[in-house]
PDB file of C-alpha atoms in Angstrom:
ATOM      1  CA  MET A   1       0.769 -35.026  11.995  1.00 45.00           C
ATOM      2  CA  ILE A   2       2.124 -33.071   9.084  1.00 45.00           C
ATOM      3  CA  HIS A   3       5.859 -33.234   8.868  1.00 45.00           C
ATOM      4  CA  PRO A   4       7.923 -30.223   7.504  1.00 49.00           C
ATOM      5  CA  GLY A   5       9.757 -30.807   4.187  1.00 50.00           C
ATOM      6  CA  THR A   6       6.965 -32.851   2.504  1.00 58.00           C
ATOM      7  CA  GLU A   7       5.573 -30.061   0.426  1.00 66.00           C
ATOM      8  CA  PRO A   8       3.014 -32.011  -1.810  1.00 70.00           C
ATOM      9  CA  GLU A   9       1.589 -33.786   1.075  1.00 78.00           C
ATOM     10  CA  THR A  10       1.445 -30.542   3.068  1.00 76.00           C
ATOM     11  CA  ILE A  11      -0.229 -28.700   0.201  1.00 74.00           C
ATOM     12  CA  SER A  12      -2.838 -31.480  -0.138  1.00 74.00           C
ATOM     13  CA  ALA A  13      -3.610 -31.455   3.591  1.00 76.00           C
ATOM     14  CA  ALA A  14      -3.800 -27.588   3.478  1.00 75.00           C
ATOM     15  CA  ARG A  15      -6.261 -27.738   0.564  1.00 75.00           C
ATOM     16  CA  THR A  16      -8.605 -29.955   2.581  1.00 77.00           C
ATOM     17  CA  GLY A  17      -8.673 -27.127   5.237  1.00 74.00           C
ATOM     18  CA  ASN A  18      -6.268 -28.764   7.648  1.00 76.00           C
ATOM     19  CA  PRO A  19      -5.014 -25.633   9.720  1.00 78.00           C
ATOM     20  CA  GLU A  20      -1.904 -27.615  10.948  1.00 85.00           C
ATOM     21  CA  ALA A  21      -0.917 -28.110   7.356  1.00 80.00           C
ATOM     22  CA  PHE A  22      -1.118 -24.538   6.582  1.00 80.00           C
ATOM     23  CA  ALA A  23       0.791 -23.633   9.760  1.00 86.00           C
ATOM     24  CA  VAL A  24       3.503 -25.906   8.539  1.00 87.00           C
ATOM     25  CA  LEU A  25       3.657 -23.873   5.242  1.00 84.00           C
ATOM     26  CA  TYR A  26       3.756 -20.740   7.194  1.00 87.00           C
ATOM     27  CA  ASN A  27       6.404 -21.841   9.584  1.00 89.00           C
ATOM     28  CA  GLU A  28       8.715 -23.136   6.708  1.00 89.00           C
ATOM     29  CA  HIS A  29       8.379 -20.032   4.540  1.00 89.00           C
ATOM     30  CA  ALA A  30       7.430 -16.890   6.474  1.00 91.00           C
ATOM     31  CA  THR A  31      11.045 -15.905   7.050  1.00 92.00           C
ATOM     32  CA  GLU A  32      11.870 -16.317   3.308  1.00 93.00           C
ATOM     33  CA  VAL A  33       8.790 -14.274   2.292  1.00 93.00           C
ATOM     34  CA  PHE A  34       9.504 -11.570   4.866  1.00 93.00           C
ATOM     35  CA  ARG A  35      13.084 -11.121   3.586  1.00 92.00           C
ATOM     36  CA  TYR A  36      11.860 -10.994   0.043  1.00 91.00           C
ATOM     37  CA  ILE A  37       9.330  -8.232   0.814  1.00 91.00           C
ATOM     38  CA  ARG A  38      11.828  -6.391   3.226  1.00 90.00           C
ATOM     39  CA  GLY A  39      14.247  -6.222   0.388  1.00 89.00           C
ATOM     40  CA  ARG A  40      11.741  -4.269  -1.574  1.00 88.00           C
ATOM     41  CA  VAL A  41      10.141  -1.834   0.953  1.00 87.00           C
ATOM     42  CA  ARG A  42      11.968   0.275   3.348  1.00 80.00           C
ATOM     43  CA  ASP A  43       9.693  -0.141   6.328  1.00 87.00           C
ATOM     44  CA  GLU A  44       9.919  -3.136   8.562  1.00 89.00           C
ATOM     45  CA  HIS A  45       6.341  -2.821   9.816  1.00 91.00           C
ATOM     46  CA  LEU A  46       5.074  -2.485   6.309  1.00 91.00           C
ATOM     47  CA  ALA A  47       7.006  -5.626   5.457  1.00 91.00           C
ATOM     48  CA  GLU A  48       5.434  -7.526   8.162  1.00 93.00           C
ATOM     49  CA  ASP A  49       1.858  -6.320   7.199  1.00 92.00           C
ATOM     50  CA  LEU A  50       2.606  -7.408   3.478  1.00 93.00           C
ATOM     51  CA  THR A  51       3.982 -10.781   4.670  1.00 92.00           C
ATOM     52  CA  SER A  52       0.722 -11.236   6.531  1.00 91.00           C
ATOM     53  CA  GLU A  53      -1.216 -10.305   3.507  1.00 92.00           C
ATOM     54  CA  THR A  54       0.766 -12.842   1.415  1.00 91.00           C
ATOM     55  CA  PHE A  55      -0.279 -15.627   3.628  1.00 88.00           C
ATOM     56  CA  ILE A  56      -3.834 -14.450   3.919  1.00 87.00           C
ATOM     57  CA  ARG A  57      -4.024 -14.492   0.093  1.00 89.00           C
ATOM     58  CA  ALA A  58      -2.238 -17.903  -0.132  1.00 86.00           C
ATOM     59  CA  PHE A  59      -4.666 -19.368   2.497  1.00 85.00           C
ATOM     60  CA  ARG A  60      -7.647 -17.956   0.455  1.00 84.00           C
ATOM     61  CA  ARG A  61      -6.233 -19.448  -2.882  1.00 83.00           C
ATOM     62  CA  ILE A  62      -4.650 -22.628  -1.632  1.00 81.00           C
ATOM     63  CA  ASP A  63      -7.373 -24.695  -3.369  1.00 77.00           C
ATOM     64  CA  SER A  64      -6.254 -23.198  -6.768  1.00 76.00           C
ATOM     65  CA  PHE A  65      -2.677 -24.268  -6.228  1.00 73.00           C
ATOM     66  CA  THR A  66      -1.382 -26.899  -8.519  1.00 71.00           C
ATOM     67  CA  TRP A  67       1.750 -28.797  -7.578  1.00 67.00           C
ATOM     68  CA  GLN A  68       4.172 -28.487 -10.593  1.00 73.00           C
ATOM     69  CA  GLY A  69       7.339 -29.629  -8.947  1.00 70.00           C
ATOM     70  CA  ALA A  70       8.502 -26.112  -8.026  1.00 73.00           C
ATOM     71  CA  PRO A  71       8.895 -25.252  -4.429  1.00 79.00           C
ATOM     72  CA  VAL A  72       5.855 -23.808  -2.544  1.00 82.00           C
ATOM     73  CA  ALA A  73       8.261 -20.796  -1.800  1.00 83.00           C
ATOM     74  CA  ALA A  74       8.092 -19.873  -5.383  1.00 84.00           C
ATOM     75  CA  TRP A  75       4.303 -19.635  -5.285  1.00 85.00           C
ATOM     76  CA  LEU A  76       4.446 -17.583  -2.054  1.00 89.00           C
ATOM     77  CA  VAL A  77       7.157 -15.200  -3.404  1.00 90.00           C
ATOM     78  CA  THR A  78       4.979 -14.739  -6.551  1.00 89.00           C
ATOM     79  CA  ILE A  79       2.094 -13.865  -4.372  1.00 91.00           C
ATOM     80  CA  ALA A  80       4.368 -11.388  -2.358  1.00 92.00           C
ATOM     81  CA  ARG A  81       5.718  -9.813  -5.511  1.00 91.00           C
ATOM     82  CA  ASN A  82       2.106  -9.084  -6.730  1.00 90.00           C
ATOM     83  CA  ILE A  83       1.355  -7.747  -3.239  1.00 90.00           C
ATOM     84  CA  VAL A  84       4.346  -5.437  -3.225  1.00 90.00           C
ATOM     85  CA  ALA A  85       3.527  -4.312  -6.883  1.00 88.00           C
ATOM     86  CA  ASP A  86      -0.089  -3.495  -5.790  1.00 86.00           C
ATOM     87  CA  HIS A  87       1.261  -1.572  -2.757  1.00 85.00           C
ATOM     88  CA  PHE A  88       3.566   0.648  -4.933  1.00 82.00           C
ATOM     89  CA  LYS A  89       0.851   1.114  -7.594  1.00 79.00           C
ATOM     90  CA  ALA A  90      -1.653   2.226  -4.998  1.00 76.00           C
ATOM     91  CA  SER A  91       0.900   4.610  -3.229  1.00 68.00           C
ATOM     92  CA  ARG A  92       1.734   6.326  -6.567  1.00 63.00           C
ATOM     93  CA  THR A  93      -1.810   7.606  -6.953  1.00 60.00           C
ATOM     94  CA  ARG A  94      -2.631   8.772  -3.496  1.00 55.00           C
ATOM     95  CA  LEU A  95      -1.313  11.680  -1.394  1.00 54.00           C
ATOM     96  CA  GLU A  96      -0.926  10.680   2.156  1.00 53.00           C
ATOM     97  CA  PHE A  97      -2.508  12.907   4.963  1.00 51.00           C
ATOM     98  CA  ALA A  98      -3.278  12.218   8.462  1.00 48.00           C
ATOM     99  CA  ALA A  99      -6.254   9.893   8.668  1.00 49.00           C
ATOM    100  CA  GLY A 100      -7.838  11.920  11.405  1.00 50.00           C
ATOM    101  CA  ASP A 101      -8.305  14.842   9.076  1.00 47.00           C
ATOM    102  CA  TYR A 102     -10.572  12.907   6.949  1.00 49.00           C
ATOM    103  CA  LEU A 103     -12.299  10.284   9.001  1.00 50.00           C
ATOM    104  CA  ASP A 104     -15.991  10.638   9.636  1.00 49.00           C
ATOM    105  CA  LEU A 105     -16.305   9.816  13.175  1.00 47.00           C
ATOM    106  CA  GLU A 106     -20.067  10.747  13.490  1.00 47.00           C
ATOM    107  CA  SER A 107     -21.120   7.216  14.385  1.00 46.00           C
ATOM    108  CA  ASP A 108     -18.572   7.022  17.195  1.00 49.00           C
ATOM    109  CA  ARG A 109     -19.105  10.437  18.512  1.00 48.00           C
ATOM    110  CA  VAL A 110     -21.555  10.765  21.661  1.00 46.00           C
ATOM    111  CA  GLU A 111     -21.310  14.541  21.750  1.00 53.00           C
ATOM    112  CA  ASP A 112     -19.415  16.913  19.586  1.00 57.00           C
ATOM    113  CA  SER A 113     -17.831  19.636  21.686  1.00 68.00           C
ATOM    114  CA  ALA A 114     -16.912  23.127  20.355  1.00 70.00           C
ATOM    115  CA  GLU A 115     -13.318  22.378  21.340  1.00 71.00           C
ATOM    116  CA  ASN A 116     -13.315  19.123  19.158  1.00 69.00           C
ATOM    117  CA  ALA A 117     -14.862  20.976  16.276  1.00 71.00           C
ATOM    118  CA  GLY A 118     -12.165  23.686  16.625  1.00 70.00           C
ATOM    119  CA  LEU A 119      -9.384  21.106  16.795  1.00 70.00           C
ATOM    120  CA  ARG A 120     -10.768  19.353  13.574  1.00 73.00           C
ATOM    121  CA  GLU A 121     -10.872  22.744  11.837  1.00 74.00           C
ATOM    122  CA  LEU A 122      -7.367  23.606  12.867  1.00 71.00           C
ATOM    123  CA  ALA A 123      -6.063  20.237  11.724  1.00 72.00           C
ATOM    124  CA  ALA A 124      -7.815  20.745   8.299  1.00 72.00           C
ATOM    125  CA  VAL A 125      -6.288  24.317   7.959  1.00 73.00           C
ATOM    126  CA  GLU A 126      -2.917  22.925   8.946  1.00 77.00           C
ATOM    127  CA  ALA A 127      -3.211  20.236   6.380  1.00 76.00           C
ATOM    128  CA  ARG A 128      -4.249  22.584   3.580  1.00 77.00           C
ATOM    129  CA  GLU A 129      -1.283  24.936   4.524  1.00 81.00           C
ATOM    130  CA  THR A 130       1.111  22.027   4.368  1.00 80.00           C
ATOM    131  CA  VAL A 131      -0.217  21.012   0.900  1.00 80.00           C
ATOM    132  CA  GLU A 132      -0.110  24.520  -0.339  1.00 84.00           C
ATOM    133  CA  ARG A 133       3.404  24.989   1.061  1.00 84.00           C
ATOM    134  CA  GLN A 134       4.661  21.773  -0.578  1.00 85.00           C
ATOM    135  CA  LEU A 135       2.917  22.833  -3.874  1.00 85.00           C
ATOM    136  CA  ARG A 136       4.781  26.232  -3.875  1.00 88.00           C
ATOM    137  CA  ALA A 137       8.023  24.386  -3.539  1.00 89.00           C
ATOM    138  CA  LEU A 138       7.364  22.396  -6.768  1.00 90.00           C
ATOM    139  CA  PRO A 139       8.209  23.339 -10.238  1.00 92.00           C
ATOM    140  CA  PRO A 140       5.064  25.051 -11.742  1.00 90.00           C
ATOM    141  CA  MET A 141       4.127  22.091 -14.098  1.00 92.00           C
ATOM    142  CA  GLN A 142       4.335  19.653 -11.236  1.00 91.00           C
ATOM    143  CA  ALA A 143       2.266  21.855  -8.909  1.00 88.00           C
ATOM    144  CA  GLU A 144      -0.415  22.310 -11.485  1.00 89.00           C
ATOM    145  CA  ALA A 145      -0.503  18.581 -12.276  1.00 89.00           C
ATOM    146  CA  ILE A 146      -1.092  17.991  -8.476  1.00 86.00           C
ATOM    147  CA  ARG A 147      -3.818  20.573  -8.241  1.00 84.00           C
ATOM    148  CA  LEU A 148      -5.666  19.314 -11.330  1.00 84.00           C
ATOM    149  CA  ARG A 149      -5.350  15.608 -10.685  1.00 84.00           C
ATOM    150  CA  TYR A 150      -5.737  15.460  -6.818  1.00 80.00           C
ATOM    151  CA  LEU A 151      -7.258  18.584  -5.490  1.00 78.00           C
ATOM    152  CA  ASP A 152      -9.611  19.243  -8.506  1.00 77.00           C
ATOM    153  CA  GLU A 153     -10.124  15.476  -8.874  1.00 80.00           C
ATOM    154  CA  LEU A 154      -9.637  15.396 -12.603  1.00 81.00           C
ATOM    155  CA  SER A 155      -9.107  12.186 -14.467  1.00 84.00           C
ATOM    156  CA  LEU A 156      -5.601  11.656 -15.855  1.00 86.00           C
ATOM    157  CA  SER A 157      -6.765  12.278 -19.365  1.00 86.00           C
ATOM    158  CA  GLU A 158      -8.582  15.538 -18.270  1.00 85.00           C
ATOM    159  CA  THR A 159      -5.381  16.727 -16.425  1.00 87.00           C
ATOM    160  CA  ALA A 160      -3.300  15.934 -19.535  1.00 88.00           C
ATOM    161  CA  ALA A 161      -5.630  17.851 -21.626  1.00 86.00           C
ATOM    162  CA  GLN A 162      -5.611  20.917 -19.244  1.00 86.00           C
ATOM    163  CA  LEU A 163      -1.729  20.849 -19.196  1.00 88.00           C
ATOM    164  CA  GLY A 164      -1.470  20.257 -23.003  1.00 90.00           C
ATOM    165  CA  ARG A 165       0.620  17.190 -22.467  1.00 90.00           C
ATOM    166  CA  SER A 166       0.333  13.447 -23.080  1.00 92.00           C
ATOM    167  CA  VAL A 167      -1.296  11.137 -20.540  1.00 89.00           C
ATOM    168  CA  GLY A 168       2.126   9.347 -20.014  1.00 90.00           C
ATOM    169  CA  ALA A 169       3.981  12.702 -19.486  1.00 91.00           C
ATOM    170  CA  THR A 170       1.300  13.933 -17.093  1.00 90.00           C
ATOM    171  CA  LYS A 171       1.420  10.664 -15.165  1.00 90.00           C
ATOM    172  CA  GLN A 172       5.171  10.965 -14.777  1.00 91.00           C
ATOM    173  CA  THR A 173       5.038  14.607 -13.840  1.00 91.00           C
ATOM    174  CA  ALA A 174       2.368  13.777 -11.028  1.00 88.00           C
ATOM    175  CA  PHE A 175       4.495  10.764  -9.927  1.00 88.00           C
ATOM    176  CA  ARG A 176       7.632  13.053  -9.615  1.00 90.00           C
ATOM    177  CA  ALA A 177       5.768  15.695  -7.744  1.00 88.00           C
ATOM    178  CA  VAL A 178       4.282  13.335  -5.156  1.00 86.00           C
ATOM    179  CA  ALA A 179       7.633  11.692  -4.728  1.00 87.00           C
ATOM    180  CA  SER A 180       9.236  15.203  -4.217  1.00 87.00           C
ATOM    181  CA  MET A 181       6.563  16.131  -1.775  1.00 84.00           C
ATOM    182  CA  ARG A 182       6.758  12.899   0.133  1.00 85.00           C
ATOM    183  CA  ALA A 183      10.715  13.382   0.346  1.00 84.00           C
ATOM    184  CA  ARG A 184      10.404  16.832   1.726  1.00 82.00           C
ATOM    185  CA  LEU A 185       7.776  15.872   4.267  1.00 78.00           C
ATOM    186  CA  ALA A 186      10.006  12.984   5.392  1.00 78.00           C
ATOM    187  CA  VAL A 187      12.866  15.307   5.910  1.00 78.00           C
ATOM    188  CA  ALA A 188      10.667  17.894   7.776  1.00 69.00           C
ATOM    189  CA  ALA A 189       9.394  15.076  10.151  1.00 61.00           C
TER     190      ALA A 189
END
């Protein structure tokens, strides 16, 4: 049996594939990792998901962990910090829309009715109208940055060239525009 509190032995056992040993690590550190992540993201469900991802990544990489005298929690929090950073980096570059507007459900669809096709078209029109309404509320430079970068799907350097600005300034403009749109959508919801 693996006893809590004996981290070097627990890590050694977990590296050999002992699920009980990894369970001890999880039980000892899950709350601490969750608190760390929860302090950085506003959504409790997202914090739970990112905590799970932290332990999945730790499980996959346990064989590369080298004991250096520091607590295992430090290693787990480092993984969590990287996962949170990855999450925020990814969210900066995407506009979020309802997934149903863009999912291709052809493989799951037995029969496509005219009603379903009409509902999908209505949802697409509503999504386009929402985006256009949000773009009209932005300052002109921000709106143009969003149109070029995300709607016209230009690269960051192509968008910067079109706007006559540096890549850094363009990236910041697009980031501020997306943040502004997201804030207005959150208030409207």
